Amino acid sequence: MADTIYDILVSSNIYVEVFKETMPLVIAGALLHLHYKNRITALEAILYAFATEAYTMLRVGPTFTATFFVSIAFMFEQLHLLIKGQIYVHRKYLLLLILPALSSFAIFLIVQLYKDPFYYPPGKQTAFYLRPVYFYVKTYLPLFAIGAKILQDKEQITFDFFSGVMKKIAKFSFVIAILQIFCQIILRNETLGEILGLQRRYMIEASTFVFSVRVQALFGEPKVFSAFLSLCIPLFMRDKEYRMAALAIVMGILTVSQTFWINMLSATLVFMLVSGIASTRLKIASTLGIIIGLFLIIAESKEYFIKLYAKNQNSTMYQLVFKRSVYRYDNEIWQKNNVILGMPLQRDMELPVVDFFKDQPYLLLSGYGAGNSTFIPAQYFFGQMNYENRLNGIGGHNLNMRWFYILAEFGIFSLFIFFFILTQTKPGILPFESSYFAFIWVCFFFSQIDLFLIITALLCAYDPDEAPSLSVYKPEYSY
């Protein structure tokens, strides 16, 4: 099974695969060179890297992208400044830094003193305690380093500057996406399509019909591209760039991702229905409440929508809007309820984790530990393609629903602390910025946009000319 999945992900052309796996180092090297030559800011470097994650060093690991290498470079730089005493960590961010350690300690006590519900493949029990450390160094610390870099450049990196960079990347991605469609539909050239960032598995699924091509530009996945586009559309609308906003909507449709439609619903609610609410946190809570209510109504009416789709499944619009949703809600084959709060969970991702927590509800306090989804017993994945891999302890589990991800890996108290700290906004924040920040948080409920959440949280927390309070040693920087 592992070989089959790997064959779908890699190129059949060895030269193309070498090109794809070399590009992360080339792109990261170029961006870091430009940054340290003061040609681009840290924000530009990390966002440009994020927009090229179609290229990955798959033979090393799927997360070894240009974003990874740029963020690791920033992490080492910030650690160096911290050791030299030129920066210090604010108390509230220090709490966020130690949350994974507190979660891991709580899990250790639960496993040792109360109950051990996990499955350890032969020889991998030690990895249960070491994997969170690997996650902390590889993923968690680099995010803090990125935040520190942004605060150090806060006089230059404003919300408007962030908006300009986002729109610039979006416009470039439109060109790449159009070229991908041209290669797939007109030229039918798989090699050129892969060089331009298309994943082989999506080209295998595609036909000669334009709406069957799941464009992704140079982003890691079509769903990631769709999430990015949904974040750009309000920025285009604010600046009255309506043609660009319309093109972004078209491209979002061509990703054939349900994430795009949910985010568009979120944008409509945040910017039109609850925009008058002053509190950013209340905007977030109100929007999520409305969305969950709508999902509950749809779930109760799912039989009607399934029959409606069956009658019109040859329609292009129904294919684009309803096909993937119907598949999520239809349990005729699976015979297993996957609907929680009206939302149809992915059967191979969120649903097994939910079932595991239903049987072990006490783990909601601590989570199961960062990166430790591998140790969820394999029976929760029975019937899925990755079941055999689970039996052998192969493969991790990355939840796209990031509120749920924090809850599952760190526990409910950590989720509350994350939300409380990272929703603080500066006094007198502009109405659009407040709504956009709320929109990011709502999208974070459904999408893997950790980087954008950190960036906007810091941009909306500090004024460009505001200096965070310094310690008694008056270091050069603080964050």
mmCIF file with all atom_site columns, C-alpha atoms in Angstrom, residues 103-247:
data_model
loop_
_atom_site.group_PDB
_atom_site.id
_atom_site.type_symbol
_atom_site.label_atom_id
_atom_site.label_alt_id
_atom_site.label_comp_id
_atom_site.label_asym_id
_atom_site.label_entity_id
_atom_site.label_seq_id
_atom_site.pdbx_PDB_ins_code
_atom_site.Cartn_x
_atom_site.Cartn_y
_atom_site.Cartn_z
_atom_site.occupancy
_atom_site.B_iso_or_equiv
_atom_site.pdbx_formal_charge
_atom_site.auth_seq_id
_atom_site.auth_comp_id
_atom_site.auth_asym_id
_atom_site.auth_atom_id
_atom_site.pdbx_PDB_model_num
ATOM 1   C CA . SER A 1 103 ? 0.633   18.561 27.296  1.00 0.00 ? 103 SER A CA 1
ATOM 2   C CA . SER A 1 104 ? 3.323   15.886 26.971  1.00 0.00 ? 104 SER A CA 1
ATOM 3   C CA . PHE A 1 105 ? 3.790   15.771 30.746  1.00 0.00 ? 105 PHE A CA 1
ATOM 4   C CA . ALA A 1 106 ? 0.045   15.342 31.263  1.00 0.00 ? 106 ALA A CA 1
ATOM 5   C CA . ILE A 1 107 ? -0.044  12.507 28.710  1.00 0.00 ? 107 ILE A CA 1
ATOM 6   C CA . PHE A 1 108 ? 2.888   10.808 30.469  1.00 0.00 ? 108 PHE A CA 1
ATOM 7   C CA . LEU A 1 109 ? 1.030   10.888 33.780  1.00 0.00 ? 109 LEU A CA 1
ATOM 8   C CA . ILE A 1 110 ? -2.186  9.592  32.209  1.00 0.00 ? 110 ILE A CA 1
ATOM 9   C CA . VAL A 1 111 ? -0.422  6.701  30.472  1.00 0.00 ? 111 VAL A CA 1
ATOM 10  C CA . GLN A 1 112 ? 1.657   5.747  33.493  1.00 0.00 ? 112 GLN A CA 1
ATOM 11  C CA . LEU A 1 113 ? -0.877  6.231  36.285  1.00 0.00 ? 113 LEU A CA 1
ATOM 12  C CA . TYR A 1 114 ? -4.337  5.837  34.768  1.00 0.00 ? 114 TYR A CA 1
ATOM 13  C CA . LYS A 1 115 ? -4.741  4.141  31.384  1.00 0.00 ? 115 LYS A CA 1
ATOM 14  C CA . ASP A 1 116 ? -2.761  3.504  28.219  1.00 0.00 ? 116 ASP A CA 1
ATOM 15  C CA . PRO A 1 117 ? -5.146  3.377  25.217  1.00 0.00 ? 117 PRO A CA 1
ATOM 16  C CA . PHE A 1 118 ? -2.439  3.597  22.539  1.00 0.00 ? 118 PHE A CA 1
ATOM 17  C CA . TYR A 1 119 ? -0.998  0.989  20.199  1.00 0.00 ? 119 TYR A CA 1
ATOM 18  C CA . TYR A 1 120 ? 2.780   0.754  19.873  1.00 0.00 ? 120 TYR A CA 1
ATOM 19  C CA . PRO A 1 121 ? 4.212   -1.087 16.848  1.00 0.00 ? 121 PRO A CA 1
ATOM 20  C CA . PRO A 1 122 ? 7.182   -3.292 17.747  1.00 0.00 ? 122 PRO A CA 1
ATOM 21  C CA . GLY A 1 123 ? 10.174  -1.214 18.794  1.00 0.00 ? 123 GLY A CA 1
ATOM 22  C CA . LYS A 1 124 ? 8.332   2.132  18.614  1.00 0.00 ? 124 LYS A CA 1
ATOM 23  C CA . GLN A 1 125 ? 7.184   2.756  22.177  1.00 0.00 ? 125 GLN A CA 1
ATOM 24  C CA . THR A 1 126 ? 10.033  5.203  22.805  1.00 0.00 ? 126 THR A CA 1
ATOM 25  C CA . ALA A 1 127 ? 8.953   7.170  19.714  1.00 0.00 ? 127 ALA A CA 1
ATOM 26  C CA . PHE A 1 128 ? 5.661   7.946  21.469  1.00 0.00 ? 128 PHE A CA 1
ATOM 27  C CA . TYR A 1 129 ? 7.556   10.256 23.830  1.00 0.00 ? 129 TYR A CA 1
ATOM 28  C CA . LEU A 1 130 ? 10.185  11.478 21.362  1.00 0.00 ? 130 LEU A CA 1
ATOM 29  C CA . ARG A 1 131 ? 7.914   12.397 18.451  1.00 0.00 ? 131 ARG A CA 1
ATOM 30  C CA . PRO A 1 132 ? 6.446   15.472 20.215  1.00 0.00 ? 132 PRO A CA 1
ATOM 31  C CA . VAL A 1 133 ? 10.027  16.725 20.672  1.00 0.00 ? 133 VAL A CA 1
ATOM 32  C CA . TYR A 1 134 ? 10.648  16.272 16.938  1.00 0.00 ? 134 TYR A CA 1
ATOM 33  C CA . PHE A 1 135 ? 7.420   18.159 16.166  1.00 0.00 ? 135 PHE A CA 1
ATOM 34  C CA . TYR A 1 136 ? 8.395   20.938 18.572  1.00 0.00 ? 136 TYR A CA 1
ATOM 35  C CA . VAL A 1 137 ? 11.767  21.540 16.924  1.00 0.00 ? 137 VAL A CA 1
ATOM 36  C CA . LYS A 1 138 ? 10.651  21.027 13.327  1.00 0.00 ? 138 LYS A CA 1
ATOM 37  C CA . THR A 1 139 ? 7.281   22.803 13.283  1.00 0.00 ? 139 THR A CA 1
ATOM 38  C CA . TYR A 1 140 ? 6.427   24.639 16.485  1.00 0.00 ? 140 TYR A CA 1
ATOM 39  C CA . LEU A 1 141 ? 9.603   26.639 17.141  1.00 0.00 ? 141 LEU A CA 1
ATOM 40  C CA . PRO A 1 142 ? 9.931   27.808 13.499  1.00 0.00 ? 142 PRO A CA 1
ATOM 41  C CA . LEU A 1 143 ? 6.448   29.356 13.704  1.00 0.00 ? 143 LEU A CA 1
ATOM 42  C CA . PHE A 1 144 ? 7.556   31.369 16.726  1.00 0.00 ? 144 PHE A CA 1
ATOM 43  C CA . ALA A 1 145 ? 10.710  32.395 14.887  1.00 0.00 ? 145 ALA A CA 1
ATOM 44  C CA . ILE A 1 146 ? 8.599   33.695 12.007  1.00 0.00 ? 146 ILE A CA 1
ATOM 45  C CA . GLY A 1 147 ? 6.501   35.669 14.485  1.00 0.00 ? 147 GLY A CA 1
ATOM 46  C CA . ALA A 1 148 ? 9.633   37.139 16.037  1.00 0.00 ? 148 ALA A CA 1
ATOM 47  C CA . LYS A 1 149 ? 10.954  38.196 12.631  1.00 0.00 ? 149 LYS A CA 1
ATOM 48  C CA . ILE A 1 150 ? 7.690   39.940 11.827  1.00 0.00 ? 150 ILE A CA 1
ATOM 49  C CA . LEU A 1 151 ? 7.707   41.884 15.094  1.00 0.00 ? 151 LEU A CA 1
ATOM 50  C CA . GLN A 1 152 ? 11.308  42.946 14.537  1.00 0.00 ? 152 GLN A CA 1
ATOM 51  C CA . ASP A 1 153 ? 10.275  44.404 11.160  1.00 0.00 ? 153 ASP A CA 1
ATOM 52  C CA . LYS A 1 154 ? 6.929   45.769 12.370  1.00 0.00 ? 154 LYS A CA 1
ATOM 53  C CA . GLU A 1 155 ? 7.745   49.320 11.255  1.00 0.00 ? 155 GLU A CA 1
ATOM 54  C CA . GLN A 1 156 ? 7.924   48.067 7.670   1.00 0.00 ? 156 GLN A CA 1
ATOM 55  C CA . ILE A 1 157 ? 5.501   45.140 7.784   1.00 0.00 ? 157 ILE A CA 1
ATOM 56  C CA . THR A 1 158 ? 2.021   46.605 8.144   1.00 0.00 ? 158 THR A CA 1
ATOM 57  C CA . PHE A 1 159 ? -1.374  45.143 7.331   1.00 0.00 ? 159 PHE A CA 1
ATOM 58  C CA . ASP A 1 160 ? -1.404  47.022 4.023   1.00 0.00 ? 160 ASP A CA 1
ATOM 59  C CA . PHE A 1 161 ? 2.043   45.657 3.190   1.00 0.00 ? 161 PHE A CA 1
ATOM 60  C CA . PHE A 1 162 ? 0.805   42.129 3.961   1.00 0.00 ? 162 PHE A CA 1
ATOM 61  C CA . SER A 1 163 ? -2.220  42.748 1.744   1.00 0.00 ? 163 SER A CA 1
ATOM 62  C CA . GLY A 1 164 ? -0.005  43.847 -1.147  1.00 0.00 ? 164 GLY A CA 1
ATOM 63  C CA . VAL A 1 165 ? 2.189   40.745 -0.891  1.00 0.00 ? 165 VAL A CA 1
ATOM 64  C CA . MET A 1 166 ? -0.853  38.458 -0.784  1.00 0.00 ? 166 MET A CA 1
ATOM 65  C CA . LYS A 1 167 ? -2.345  40.042 -3.902  1.00 0.00 ? 167 LYS A CA 1
ATOM 66  C CA . LYS A 1 168 ? 0.980   39.889 -5.734  1.00 0.00 ? 168 LYS A CA 1
ATOM 67  C CA . ILE A 1 169 ? 1.269   36.152 -5.040  1.00 0.00 ? 169 ILE A CA 1
ATOM 68  C CA . ALA A 1 170 ? -2.356  35.614 -6.083  1.00 0.00 ? 170 ALA A CA 1
ATOM 69  C CA . LYS A 1 171 ? -1.827  37.336 -9.444  1.00 0.00 ? 171 LYS A CA 1
ATOM 70  C CA . PHE A 1 172 ? 1.276   35.246 -10.135 1.00 0.00 ? 172 PHE A CA 1
ATOM 71  C CA . SER A 1 173 ? -0.617  32.088 -9.177  1.00 0.00 ? 173 SER A CA 1
ATOM 72  C CA . PHE A 1 174 ? -3.346  32.931 -11.717 1.00 0.00 ? 174 PHE A CA 1
ATOM 73  C CA . VAL A 1 175 ? -0.738  32.810 -14.480 1.00 0.00 ? 175 VAL A CA 1
ATOM 74  C CA . ILE A 1 176 ? 0.623   29.463 -13.283 1.00 0.00 ? 176 ILE A CA 1
ATOM 75  C CA . ALA A 1 177 ? -2.877  27.995 -12.946 1.00 0.00 ? 177 ALA A CA 1
ATOM 76  C CA . ILE A 1 178 ? -3.793  29.055 -16.507 1.00 0.00 ? 178 ILE A CA 1
ATOM 77  C CA . LEU A 1 179 ? -0.584  27.451 -17.779 1.00 0.00 ? 179 LEU A CA 1
ATOM 78  C CA . GLN A 1 180 ? -1.483  24.260 -15.900 1.00 0.00 ? 180 GLN A CA 1
ATOM 79  C CA . ILE A 1 181 ? -4.875  24.150 -17.602 1.00 0.00 ? 181 ILE A CA 1
ATOM 80  C CA . PHE A 1 182 ? -3.237  24.779 -20.976 1.00 0.00 ? 182 PHE A CA 1
ATOM 81  C CA . CYS A 1 183 ? -0.729  21.946 -20.462 1.00 0.00 ? 183 CYS A CA 1
ATOM 82  C CA . GLN A 1 184 ? -3.385  19.500 -19.308 1.00 0.00 ? 184 GLN A CA 1
ATOM 83  C CA . ILE A 1 185 ? -6.233  20.275 -21.721 1.00 0.00 ? 185 ILE A CA 1
ATOM 84  C CA . ILE A 1 186 ? -4.492  21.564 -24.865 1.00 0.00 ? 186 ILE A CA 1
ATOM 85  C CA . LEU A 1 187 ? -0.985  20.109 -24.823 1.00 0.00 ? 187 LEU A CA 1
ATOM 86  C CA . ARG A 1 188 ? -1.853  17.052 -22.709 1.00 0.00 ? 188 ARG A CA 1
ATOM 87  C CA . ASN A 1 189 ? 1.744   17.070 -21.576 1.00 0.00 ? 189 ASN A CA 1
ATOM 88  C CA . GLU A 1 190 ? 2.088   15.385 -18.191 1.00 0.00 ? 190 GLU A CA 1
ATOM 89  C CA . THR A 1 191 ? 5.797   16.176 -17.849 1.00 0.00 ? 191 THR A CA 1
ATOM 90  C CA . LEU A 1 192 ? 5.341   19.915 -18.379 1.00 0.00 ? 192 LEU A CA 1
ATOM 91  C CA . GLY A 1 193 ? 2.348   19.891 -16.051 1.00 0.00 ? 193 GLY A CA 1
ATOM 92  C CA . GLU A 1 194 ? 4.430   18.348 -13.268 1.00 0.00 ? 194 GLU A CA 1
ATOM 93  C CA . ILE A 1 195 ? 7.227   20.866 -13.802 1.00 0.00 ? 195 ILE A CA 1
ATOM 94  C CA . LEU A 1 196 ? 4.602   23.591 -13.413 1.00 0.00 ? 196 LEU A CA 1
ATOM 95  C CA . GLY A 1 197 ? 3.509   22.140 -10.078 1.00 0.00 ? 197 GLY A CA 1
ATOM 96  C CA . LEU A 1 198 ? 0.599   19.810 -10.874 1.00 0.00 ? 198 LEU A CA 1
ATOM 97  C CA . GLN A 1 199 ? 0.576   16.620 -8.845  1.00 0.00 ? 199 GLN A CA 1
ATOM 98  C CA . ARG A 1 200 ? 0.504   13.429 -10.855 1.00 0.00 ? 200 ARG A CA 1
ATOM 99  C CA . ARG A 1 201 ? -2.417  11.954 -8.920  1.00 0.00 ? 201 ARG A CA 1
ATOM 100 C CA . TYR A 1 202 ? -4.662  14.880 -9.918  1.00 0.00 ? 202 TYR A CA 1
ATOM 101 C CA . MET A 1 203 ? -3.637  14.610 -13.560 1.00 0.00 ? 203 MET A CA 1
ATOM 102 C CA . ILE A 1 204 ? -4.523  10.912 -13.487 1.00 0.00 ? 204 ILE A CA 1
ATOM 103 C CA . GLU A 1 205 ? -8.008  11.813 -12.249 1.00 0.00 ? 205 GLU A CA 1
ATOM 104 C CA . ALA A 1 206 ? -8.489  14.568 -14.824 1.00 0.00 ? 206 ALA A CA 1
ATOM 105 C CA . SER A 1 207 ? -10.079 14.220 -18.245 1.00 0.00 ? 207 SER A CA 1
ATOM 106 C CA . THR A 1 208 ? -10.133 16.593 -21.193 1.00 0.00 ? 208 THR A CA 1
ATOM 107 C CA . PHE A 1 209 ? -12.866 18.684 -19.550 1.00 0.00 ? 209 PHE A CA 1
ATOM 108 C CA . VAL A 1 210 ? -11.574 21.983 -18.144 1.00 0.00 ? 210 VAL A CA 1
ATOM 109 C CA . PHE A 1 211 ? -13.504 21.675 -14.876 1.00 0.00 ? 211 PHE A CA 1
ATOM 110 C CA . SER A 1 212 ? -11.968 18.268 -14.189 1.00 0.00 ? 212 SER A CA 1
ATOM 111 C CA . VAL A 1 213 ? -8.483  19.767 -13.784 1.00 0.00 ? 213 VAL A CA 1
ATOM 112 C CA . ARG A 1 214 ? -7.831  20.565 -10.121 1.00 0.00 ? 214 ARG A CA 1
ATOM 113 C CA . VAL A 1 215 ? -5.501  23.544 -10.432 1.00 0.00 ? 215 VAL A CA 1
ATOM 114 C CA . GLN A 1 216 ? -3.098  24.234 -7.576  1.00 0.00 ? 216 GLN A CA 1
ATOM 115 C CA . ALA A 1 217 ? -0.639  26.759 -9.072  1.00 0.00 ? 217 ALA A CA 1
ATOM 116 C CA . LEU A 1 218 ? 2.596   26.111 -7.143  1.00 0.00 ? 218 LEU A CA 1
ATOM 117 C CA . PHE A 1 219 ? 0.852   25.503 -3.822  1.00 0.00 ? 219 PHE A CA 1
ATOM 118 C CA . GLY A 1 220 ? 1.128   22.193 -1.999  1.00 0.00 ? 220 GLY A CA 1
ATOM 119 C CA . GLU A 1 221 ? -2.447  21.030 -2.703  1.00 0.00 ? 221 GLU A CA 1
ATOM 120 C CA . PRO A 1 222 ? -5.526  22.316 -4.559  1.00 0.00 ? 222 PRO A CA 1
ATOM 121 C CA . LYS A 1 223 ? -7.253  22.714 -1.178  1.00 0.00 ? 223 LYS A CA 1
ATOM 122 C CA . VAL A 1 224 ? -4.324  24.846 0.068   1.00 0.00 ? 224 VAL A CA 1
ATOM 123 C CA . PHE A 1 225 ? -4.534  26.989 -3.080  1.00 0.00 ? 225 PHE A CA 1
ATOM 124 C CA . SER A 1 226 ? -8.283  27.363 -2.568  1.00 0.00 ? 226 SER A CA 1
ATOM 125 C CA . ALA A 1 227 ? -7.747  28.454 1.050   1.00 0.00 ? 227 ALA A CA 1
ATOM 126 C CA . PHE A 1 228 ? -5.161  31.023 -0.036  1.00 0.00 ? 228 PHE A CA 1
ATOM 127 C CA . LEU A 1 229 ? -7.464  32.398 -2.737  1.00 0.00 ? 229 LEU A CA 1
ATOM 128 C CA . SER A 1 230 ? -10.316 32.727 -0.259  1.00 0.00 ? 230 SER A CA 1
ATOM 129 C CA . LEU A 1 231 ? -8.033  34.829 1.961   1.00 0.00 ? 231 LEU A CA 1
ATOM 130 C CA . CYS A 1 232 ? -7.152  37.093 -0.980  1.00 0.00 ? 232 CYS A CA 1
ATOM 131 C CA . ILE A 1 233 ? -10.669 37.793 -2.239  1.00 0.00 ? 233 ILE A CA 1
ATOM 132 C CA . PRO A 1 234 ? -11.631 40.172 0.641   1.00 0.00 ? 234 PRO A CA 1
ATOM 133 C CA . LEU A 1 235 ? -8.358  42.056 0.062   1.00 0.00 ? 235 LEU A CA 1
ATOM 134 C CA . PHE A 1 236 ? -9.160  42.486 -3.643  1.00 0.00 ? 236 PHE A CA 1
ATOM 135 C CA . MET A 1 237 ? -12.695 43.593 -2.781  1.00 0.00 ? 237 MET A CA 1
ATOM 136 C CA . ARG A 1 238 ? -11.476 46.137 -0.232  1.00 0.00 ? 238 ARG A CA 1
ATOM 137 C CA . ASP A 1 239 ? -9.203  47.743 -2.825  1.00 0.00 ? 239 ASP A CA 1
ATOM 138 C CA . LYS A 1 240 ? -11.951 47.617 -5.482  1.00 0.00 ? 240 LYS A CA 1
ATOM 139 C CA . GLU A 1 241 ? -9.991  45.226 -7.709  1.00 0.00 ? 241 GLU A CA 1
ATOM 140 C CA . TYR A 1 242 ? -13.181 43.463 -8.717  1.00 0.00 ? 242 TYR A CA 1
ATOM 141 C CA . ARG A 1 243 ? -11.773 41.747 -11.804 1.00 0.00 ? 243 ARG A CA 1
ATOM 142 C CA . MET A 1 244 ? -9.022  40.153 -9.746  1.00 0.00 ? 244 MET A CA 1
ATOM 143 C CA . ALA A 1 245 ? -11.592 39.098 -7.142  1.00 0.00 ? 245 ALA A CA 1
ATOM 144 C CA . ALA A 1 246 ? -13.746 37.507 -9.864  1.00 0.00 ? 246 ALA A CA 1
ATOM 145 C CA . LEU A 1 247 ? -10.719 35.699 -11.313 1.00 0.00 ? 247 LEU A CA 1
#
